[in-house]
Amino acid sequence: MKFYSTNKKSPLVDLEEAVMNGLAPDGGLYMPETIPKLTNDFFNRAGLLSFQDIAFEVGKNFFKSMIPENTLKSMVQESFNFDVPIVKLDKNLYVLELFHGPTCAFKDFAARFMARLFGFFAGRSQKEITILVATSGDTGSAVAHGFLNVGGVKVIILYPSGKVSPLQEKQLTGMGENITALEIQGTFDDCQTLVKQAFLDKELRGKINLASANSINIARLLPQSFYYVYLCAQLNDKNLPMVVSVPSGNFGNLTAGIIAKKMGAPISRFVASTNSNDVVPQYLKTGDFQPKPSVSTISNAMDVGNPSNFARMLELYADDVEKMRADIRGANFSDVATRDAISNVFNKYNYIMDPHGAVAYLGLLNFVNKFKGYTGVFVETAHPAKFFEEVEKVIKEPVPMPNRLKDYLMREKRATLLHNEFQELKSFLLQ
Ligand SMILES: *Cc1c(COP(=O)(O)O)cnc(C)c1O
């Protein structure tokens, strides 16, 4: 399997180069040359397979030429050593809970798999790698956790000052060891731009072996397709088509869903659910993609004004907005609506959603109110305790906190404050 750049001005590369480069030299994002099809035979027996088995079988299609089978098997077994529950709230209404990993956000799926993939390639090349990662809140901690004490790897996290929750900040800044946090005086988009600039800086790249752990990296994207296949295997209702609502910011999660659909996962439609950072829903409405500065919301991990995976979405739909509309509906919601949804679902089902999952719930509701006869699933991407300040204000009850989150609250914040200036970042990296 080879990988090409969405800008089409860079040569085809193999998995190792795509993973290590992060961004292609022409500034594009890597995509697999073909999307392997899963067979009917696979779907017929998939209902009996564990999450790890499914991850192995799907992963094999992408990675088999580069990673020996038994290595891949242990990678998926170590990466996905937690539950992936599908919770039924009502008739034809399900939640895919993706927050049971160590940092309580769905980013654990990709980060844990990616850490093992890097470990595999780094072990062969014996060169120290510096991983640069911009985070709107959850990526940084999942990556930090995934790479903690991995030999030969340094992780540098850029996060927007004052724009992550207090608990998220502790998760980002309290790790120590090979993990360094940079608090940037800017937005998430600024952090993301700084990282992209670093990758395009020849001098920097000549001196340090940089790698990216953002969803620009194909290593993060592909493992996210596994849980869509698993969802279809578990909720196999041949009578009703399935619609899946995905709370979206940088659109890596939704892009992985589209890839799963192209592999043959029987998902009929997606809802691209956003907060007020709605450039993709606007694109679906108008056909015009207009990135704009991000605004702060209570679902902060989705405060993205220029989603980087949009280039991949365009690629998957051959730049045709009509084709994209046939699969994806856009929907965007205010913080007021999000809080109401948390409250309503708590009162009706005694189920506590986090603000990101609540946006996805609203997107799903919006869809099923308009189109009847679907099995509806919304994706819950973070444990509500990660956002307990916000959620407790709404439901007026304490949110039970898992022990693995309590542990972070005790840690001390250690971060270096930098202006939103590429030169400052560059000097820091070179010192
Ligand atoms: C990162 C994140 C999102 C957005 O995912 P994308 O792949 O960037 O669209 C949604 N919810 C939570 C909790 C996140 O951490």
Coordinates of C-alpha atoms and ligand atoms in Angstrom, one line a residue:
M1 CA 0.0 0.0 0.0
K2 CA 1.4 3.4 -1.0
F3 CA 0.3 6.8 0.1
Y4 CA -0.1 10.0 -2.0
S5 CA -0.4 13.7 -1.1
T6 CA -3.7 15.5 -1.4
N7 CA -1.8 18.3 -3.2
K8 CA -0.5 15.7 -5.8
K9 CA 2.9 17.4 -6.1
S10 CA 4.9 14.9 -3.9
P11 CA 6.0 11.4 -4.8
L12 CA 4.1 8.3 -3.5
V13 CA 5.6 7.0 -0.3
D14 CA 5.3 3.9 1.8
L15 CA 3.7 3.8 5.3
E16 CA 6.9 4.5 7.2
E17 CA 7.6 7.7 5.2
A18 CA 4.0 8.8 5.4
V19 CA 4.0 8.3 9.2
M20 CA 7.4 9.9 9.7
N21 CA 6.8 12.9 7.3
G22 CA 3.4 13.7 8.8
L23 CA 2.7 16.4 6.2
A24 CA 3.8 15.7 2.6
P25 CA 6.6 18.0 1.3
D26 CA 4.1 19.8 -0.9
G27 CA 2.0 20.7 2.2
G28 CA -0.7 18.1 1.4
L29 CA -2.0 15.3 3.6
Y30 CA -1.3 11.7 2.9
M31 CA -4.0 9.4 1.8
P32 CA -4.0 5.7 1.1
E33 CA -3.8 5.0 -2.7
T34 CA -6.7 2.6 -2.5
I35 CA -9.2 1.9 0.2
P36 CA -9.3 -1.9 0.7
K37 CA -12.8 -3.4 0.6
L38 CA -14.0 -5.7 3.5
T39 CA -15.6 -8.8 2.2
N40 CA -19.2 -10.0 2.8
D41 CA -17.7 -13.0 4.5
F42 CA -16.0 -10.6 7.0
F43 CA -19.2 -8.8 7.8
N44 CA -21.1 -12.1 8.2
R45 CA -18.8 -13.2 11.0
A46 CA -17.9 -9.7 12.4
G47 CA -20.7 -9.7 15.0
L48 CA -18.8 -12.4 16.9
L49 CA -15.4 -10.7 16.8
S50 CA -13.9 -8.6 19.6
F51 CA -12.9 -5.0 19.0
Q52 CA -9.2 -6.1 18.9
D53 CA -10.0 -8.8 16.3
I54 CA -11.8 -6.3 14.1
A55 CA -8.9 -3.8 14.5
F56 CA -6.5 -6.5 13.5
E57 CA -8.4 -7.6 10.4
V58 CA -9.1 -4.0 9.2
G59 CA -5.6 -2.9 10.0
K60 CA -4.0 -5.8 8.1
N61 CA -5.6 -4.5 4.9
F62 CA -3.7 -1.2 5.3
F63 CA -0.5 -2.3 7.0
K64 CA 0.3 -5.8 6.0
S65 CA 3.2 -5.1 3.6
M66 CA 5.0 -3.0 6.2
I67 CA 4.3 -4.6 9.6
P68 CA 4.6 -8.3 10.3
E69 CA 1.3 -9.9 11.3
N70 CA 2.3 -10.9 14.8
T71 CA 3.6 -7.4 15.5
L72 CA 0.4 -5.9 14.2
K73 CA -1.5 -8.3 16.4
S74 CA 0.3 -7.2 19.6
M75 CA 0.0 -3.5 18.6
V76 CA -3.8 -3.7 18.4
Q77 CA -4.0 -5.8 21.6
E78 CA -1.9 -3.3 23.6
S79 CA -3.5 -0.2 22.1
F80 CA -7.1 -1.2 22.5
N81 CA -7.1 -2.7 26.0
F82 CA -10.3 -1.0 27.1
D83 CA -14.0 -1.2 26.5
V84 CA -15.9 0.2 23.5
P85 CA -19.5 0.1 24.8
I86 CA -22.5 0.8 22.6
V87 CA -25.3 2.1 24.9
K88 CA -28.9 2.0 24.0
L89 CA -30.8 5.0 25.2
D90 CA -34.1 4.5 23.4
K91 CA -35.6 2.7 20.4
N92 CA -33.2 3.3 17.5
L93 CA -31.1 5.6 19.6
Y94 CA -27.6 4.5 20.6
V95 CA -24.4 6.1 21.9
L96 CA -21.0 4.8 20.7
E97 CA -18.9 5.5 23.8
L98 CA -15.3 6.2 22.9
F99 CA -14.0 7.6 26.1
H100 CA -12.9 4.5 28.1
G101 CA -9.2 4.8 27.3
P102 CA -6.7 6.1 29.8
T103 CA -7.2 9.8 29.2
C104 CA -11.0 9.5 28.9
A105 CA -11.3 10.9 25.3
F106 CA -11.5 9.1 22.0
K107 CA -8.1 10.4 21.0
D108 CA -6.7 7.5 22.9
F109 CA -7.6 5.1 20.1
A110 CA -5.4 6.9 17.6
A111 CA -2.7 8.0 19.9
R112 CA -2.1 4.6 21.5
F113 CA -1.9 2.9 18.1
M114 CA 0.3 5.6 16.7
A115 CA 2.7 5.4 19.6
R116 CA 3.3 1.8 18.9
L117 CA 3.7 2.4 15.2
F118 CA 6.3 5.1 15.9
G119 CA 8.0 2.8 18.4
F120 CA 8.2 0.1 15.7
F121 CA 9.8 2.5 13.1
A122 CA 12.0 4.4 15.5
G123 CA 13.4 1.1 16.9
R124 CA 14.5 0.2 13.4
S125 CA 16.1 3.6 12.6
Q126 CA 17.8 4.4 16.0
K127 CA 17.3 8.1 15.5
E128 CA 15.7 10.4 18.2
I129 CA 12.3 11.7 17.1
T130 CA 10.7 14.9 18.3
I131 CA 7.0 14.8 18.1
L132 CA 5.2 18.1 17.7
V133 CA 1.6 18.2 18.5
A134 CA -1.0 21.0 18.6
T135 CA -4.0 20.4 20.8
S136 CA -7.3 21.9 21.4
G137 CA -7.5 19.9 24.6
D138 CA -7.6 16.2 24.3
T139 CA -5.1 15.2 21.6
G140 CA -2.1 16.5 23.7
S141 CA -2.9 14.3 26.7
A142 CA -3.7 11.2 24.7
V143 CA -0.4 11.6 22.8
A144 CA 1.5 12.4 26.0
H145 CA 0.0 9.3 27.7
G146 CA 0.7 7.1 24.7
F147 CA 4.3 8.2 24.3
L148 CA 5.2 8.6 28.0
N149 CA 8.7 7.1 28.6
V150 CA 8.9 5.7 25.0
G151 CA 12.7 5.6 24.4
G152 CA 14.0 7.8 21.6
V153 CA 10.9 9.9 21.4
K154 CA 10.4 13.5 22.8
V155 CA 6.9 15.0 22.7
I156 CA 6.3 18.7 22.6
I157 CA 2.7 19.8 23.0
L158 CA 1.4 23.3 21.9
Y159 CA -1.9 24.3 23.5
P160 CA -3.8 27.6 23.5
S161 CA -3.5 29.5 26.7
G162 CA -6.7 29.8 28.7
K163 CA -8.7 27.8 26.1
V164 CA -8.6 24.3 27.6
S165 CA -10.5 23.1 30.7
P166 CA -8.5 23.1 34.0
L167 CA -8.5 19.3 34.1
Q168 CA -7.3 19.1 30.4
E169 CA -4.5 21.5 31.3
K170 CA -3.4 19.3 34.2
Q171 CA -3.4 16.4 31.8
L172 CA -1.2 18.3 29.3
T173 CA 1.2 19.9 31.7
G174 CA 1.6 17.4 34.5
M175 CA 3.3 14.5 32.8
G176 CA 7.0 15.4 33.0
E177 CA 9.6 12.9 31.7
N178 CA 9.9 13.1 27.9
I179 CA 6.8 15.3 27.6
T180 CA 7.1 19.1 27.4
A181 CA 4.1 21.5 27.3
L182 CA 4.2 24.9 25.5
E183 CA 1.4 27.3 26.4
I184 CA 0.8 29.5 23.4
Q185 CA -0.8 32.9 23.6
G186 CA -3.2 32.3 20.8
T187 CA -5.9 30.0 19.6
F188 CA -5.8 26.3 18.6
D189 CA -5.6 27.4 15.0
D190 CA -2.5 29.4 15.8
C191 CA -1.0 26.3 17.5
Q192 CA -1.8 24.2 14.4
T193 CA -0.3 26.8 12.1
L194 CA 2.9 26.9 14.1
V195 CA 3.2 23.2 13.9
K196 CA 2.7 23.3 10.1
Q197 CA 5.3 26.1 9.8
A198 CA 7.8 24.0 11.7
F199 CA 7.3 21.1 9.3
L200 CA 7.9 23.3 6.3
D201 CA 11.0 24.9 7.8
K202 CA 14.0 23.3 6.1
E203 CA 16.6 24.5 8.6
L204 CA 14.6 23.0 11.5
R205 CA 14.0 19.8 9.8
G206 CA 17.7 19.5 8.9
K207 CA 18.6 19.7 12.6
I208 CA 15.8 17.8 14.4
N209 CA 14.0 14.7 13.3
L210 CA 10.4 16.1 13.6
A211 CA 7.3 14.0 13.4
S212 CA 3.6 15.0 13.8
A213 CA 1.0 13.4 16.0
N214 CA -1.9 15.6 14.8
S215 CA -4.6 14.2 12.7
I216 CA -2.7 15.4 9.7
N217 CA -0.8 12.2 10.4
I218 CA -2.2 9.2 8.5
A219 CA -1.2 7.0 11.4
R220 CA -3.8 8.6 13.6
L221 CA -6.5 8.6 11.0
L222 CA -6.6 4.9 10.0
P223 CA -7.0 3.4 13.5
Q224 CA -10.1 5.6 13.9
S225 CA -11.9 3.7 11.2
F226 CA -11.8 0.5 13.3
Y227 CA -14.6 1.6 15.7
Y228 CA -17.0 2.4 12.8
V229 CA -16.5 -1.1 11.5
Y230 CA -17.0 -2.5 15.0
L231 CA -20.2 -0.4 15.5
C232 CA -21.7 -1.9 12.3
A233 CA -20.7 -5.4 13.3
Q234 CA -22.4 -5.0 16.7
L235 CA -25.5 -3.1 15.6
N236 CA -26.2 -5.1 12.5
D237 CA -29.9 -4.3 11.7
K238 CA -30.4 -5.3 8.1
N239 CA -33.8 -3.6 8.1
L240 CA -32.9 -0.1 9.0
P241 CA -30.2 2.1 7.5
M242 CA -27.8 3.6 10.0
V243 CA -27.0 7.3 10.5
V244 CA -24.0 8.2 12.7
S245 CA -23.6 11.7 14.1
V246 CA -19.9 12.7 14.7
P247 CA -19.0 15.7 16.9
S248 CA -16.4 17.4 14.7
G249 CA -13.6 19.9 14.9
N250 CA -10.6 19.0 12.8
F251 CA -12.7 16.3 11.1
G252 CA -10.3 13.4 11.5
N253 CA -13.0 11.3 13.3
L254 CA -15.6 11.9 10.5
T255 CA -13.0 11.3 7.8
A256 CA -12.2 8.0 9.4
G257 CA -15.9 7.2 9.3
I258 CA -16.1 8.0 5.6
I259 CA -13.1 5.7 5.0
A260 CA -14.9 2.9 6.9
K261 CA -18.0 3.4 4.8
K262 CA -15.8 3.2 1.6
M263 CA -14.4 0.0 3.0
G264 CA -18.0 -1.4 3.0
A265 CA -19.2 -0.6 6.5
P266 CA -23.0 -0.3 6.2
I267 CA -23.4 3.3 7.4
S268 CA -26.0 5.1 5.3
R269 CA -25.5 8.7 6.4
F270 CA -23.3 10.8 8.6
V271 CA -24.1 14.0 10.4
A272 CA -21.1 16.4 10.7
S273 CA -22.1 18.0 14.0
T274 CA -20.2 21.2 15.1
N275 CA -20.5 23.9 17.6
S276 CA -20.4 27.5 16.3
N277 CA -17.2 26.7 14.5
D278 CA -19.2 25.7 11.5
V279 CA -17.2 26.0 8.3
V280 CA -18.0 22.5 7.1
P281 CA -21.7 22.7 7.7
Q282 CA -21.5 26.0 5.9
Y283 CA -19.6 24.4 3.0
L284 CA -22.3 21.7 2.8
K285 CA -24.9 24.4 2.6
T286 CA -23.3 26.8 0.2
G287 CA -20.6 24.8 -1.6
D288 CA -18.1 27.4 -0.5
F289 CA -15.3 26.6 2.0
Q290 CA -14.5 29.7 4.0
P291 CA -12.1 29.1 6.9
K292 CA -12.5 31.6 9.6
P293 CA -10.9 32.4 13.0
S294 CA -12.1 29.9 15.7
V295 CA -14.4 31.0 18.5
S296 CA -14.4 29.6 22.0
T297 CA -17.2 27.3 23.1
I298 CA -17.9 24.8 25.9
S299 CA -17.1 22.0 23.5
N300 CA -13.6 23.4 23.2
A301 CA -11.9 20.4 21.5
M302 CA -14.0 21.3 18.4
D303 CA -13.0 25.0 18.3
V304 CA -11.4 24.7 14.9
G305 CA -11.8 27.4 12.2
N306 CA -9.7 25.7 9.5
P307 CA -10.2 22.0 9.8
S308 CA -7.1 20.3 8.4
N309 CA -8.9 17.0 7.4
F310 CA -11.2 18.9 5.1
A311 CA -8.6 18.3 2.3
R312 CA -9.1 14.6 2.8
M313 CA -12.9 14.9 2.7
L314 CA -12.7 16.7 -0.6
E315 CA -10.4 14.0 -1.9
L316 CA -12.8 11.2 -0.8
Y317 CA -15.6 13.0 -2.7
A318 CA -13.6 14.0 -5.7
D319 CA -14.1 17.8 -4.9
D320 CA -17.8 17.4 -5.5
V321 CA -20.1 19.0 -2.9
E322 CA -23.1 17.1 -4.3
K323 CA -21.4 13.8 -3.7
M324 CA -20.5 14.9 -0.2
R325 CA -24.0 16.0 0.5
A326 CA -25.3 12.6 -0.5
D327 CA -23.4 11.1 2.5
I328 CA -23.1 13.9 5.0
R329 CA -25.5 16.4 6.5
G330 CA -24.1 19.3 8.4
A331 CA -25.5 20.8 11.6
N332 CA -24.2 23.4 14.0
F333 CA -25.3 24.3 17.5
S334 CA -24.8 27.0 20.1
D335 CA -23.6 26.6 23.6
V336 CA -27.1 27.3 24.9
A337 CA -28.6 24.5 22.8
T338 CA -25.7 22.2 23.9
R339 CA -26.4 22.9 27.6
D340 CA -30.2 22.2 27.0
A341 CA -29.4 18.9 25.4
I342 CA -27.2 17.8 28.3
S343 CA -30.0 18.7 30.7
N344 CA -32.8 17.1 28.6
V345 CA -31.0 13.8 28.1
F346 CA -30.1 13.6 31.7
N347 CA -33.7 14.2 32.7
K348 CA -35.1 11.8 30.1
Y349 CA -32.6 8.9 30.2
N350 CA -30.5 9.6 33.3
Y351 CA -27.5 9.6 31.0
I352 CA -24.8 12.2 31.4
M353 CA -23.3 13.6 28.1
D354 CA -20.2 15.7 27.8
P355 CA -20.6 18.9 25.7
H356 CA -19.0 17.3 22.6
G357 CA -21.3 14.3 22.7
A358 CA -24.2 16.7 23.3
V359 CA -23.4 18.4 20.0
A360 CA -23.5 15.1 18.3
Y361 CA -26.8 14.2 20.0
L362 CA -28.3 17.4 18.7
G363 CA -27.1 16.7 15.2
L364 CA -28.6 13.2 15.3
L365 CA -31.9 14.6 16.7
N366 CA -32.0 17.1 13.9
F367 CA -31.6 14.4 11.3
V368 CA -34.1 11.8 12.7
N369 CA -36.7 14.5 13.1
K370 CA -36.5 15.1 9.4
F371 CA -35.8 11.6 8.0
K372 CA -37.7 8.6 9.5
G373 CA -36.7 5.0 9.6
Y374 CA -33.0 5.1 10.7
T375 CA -31.0 3.5 13.4
G376 CA -29.4 6.5 15.0
V377 CA -26.0 6.5 16.7
F378 CA -24.2 9.5 18.1
V379 CA -20.5 9.4 19.0
E380 CA -19.6 10.3 22.6
T381 CA -16.0 11.4 22.4
A382 CA -15.1 12.4 26.0
H383 CA -16.1 11.3 29.5
P384 CA -18.4 14.0 31.0
A385 CA -16.1 14.2 34.1
K386 CA -13.5 15.8 31.8
F387 CA -15.8 18.8 31.6
F388 CA -17.3 18.5 35.1
E389 CA -17.4 22.3 35.8
E390 CA -19.7 22.8 32.8
V391 CA -21.8 19.6 33.1
E392 CA -22.4 19.9 36.9
K393 CA -23.7 23.5 36.4
V394 CA -26.3 22.1 34.0
I395 CA -27.4 18.9 35.7
K396 CA -27.0 20.2 39.2
E397 CA -25.5 17.0 40.4
P398 CA -21.9 15.8 40.8
V399 CA -20.4 13.9 37.9
P400 CA -18.7 10.7 39.1
M401 CA -15.0 11.0 38.4
P402 CA -13.1 8.0 37.3
N403 CA -9.9 7.4 39.3
R404 CA -7.7 7.8 36.3
L405 CA -8.9 11.4 36.0
K406 CA -8.7 12.1 39.8
D407 CA -5.0 11.3 39.6
Y408 CA -4.4 14.1 37.1
L409 CA -5.9 16.7 39.4
M410 CA -3.1 16.2 41.9
R411 CA -0.4 17.0 39.4
E412 CA 1.5 20.3 39.1
K413 CA 1.3 22.4 36.0
R414 CA 4.6 22.7 34.2
A415 CA 4.5 24.7 30.9
T416 CA 6.6 27.3 29.0
L417 CA 4.6 30.3 27.9
L418 CA 5.3 31.5 24.3
H419 CA 3.9 34.2 22.1
N420 CA 2.2 33.1 18.9
E421 CA 5.5 33.7 16.9
F422 CA 7.1 31.0 14.8
Q423 CA 10.6 32.4 15.6
E424 CA 10.0 31.9 19.3
L425 CA 9.0 28.3 18.8
K426 CA 11.9 27.7 16.5
S427 CA 14.5 29.0 19.0
F428 CA 12.9 26.9 21.7
L429 CA 13.2 23.8 19.5
L430 CA 16.8 24.5 18.6
Q431 CA 18.0 25.4 22.1
Ligands
LIG1 C1 -10.7 16.1 19.2 C2 -12.1 16.0 19.7 C3 -13.2 16.1 18.9 C4 -13.1 16.5 17.4 O1 -12.5 15.4 16.7 P1 -12.0 15.7 15.2 O2 -11.4 14.5 14.7 O3 -10.9 16.8 15.4 O4 -13.1 16.3 14.4 C5 -14.5 15.9 19.4 N1 -14.6 15.7 20.7 C6 -13.6 15.5 21.6 C7 -13.8 15.3 23.0 C8 -12.3 15.7 21.1 O5 -11.3 15.6 22.0

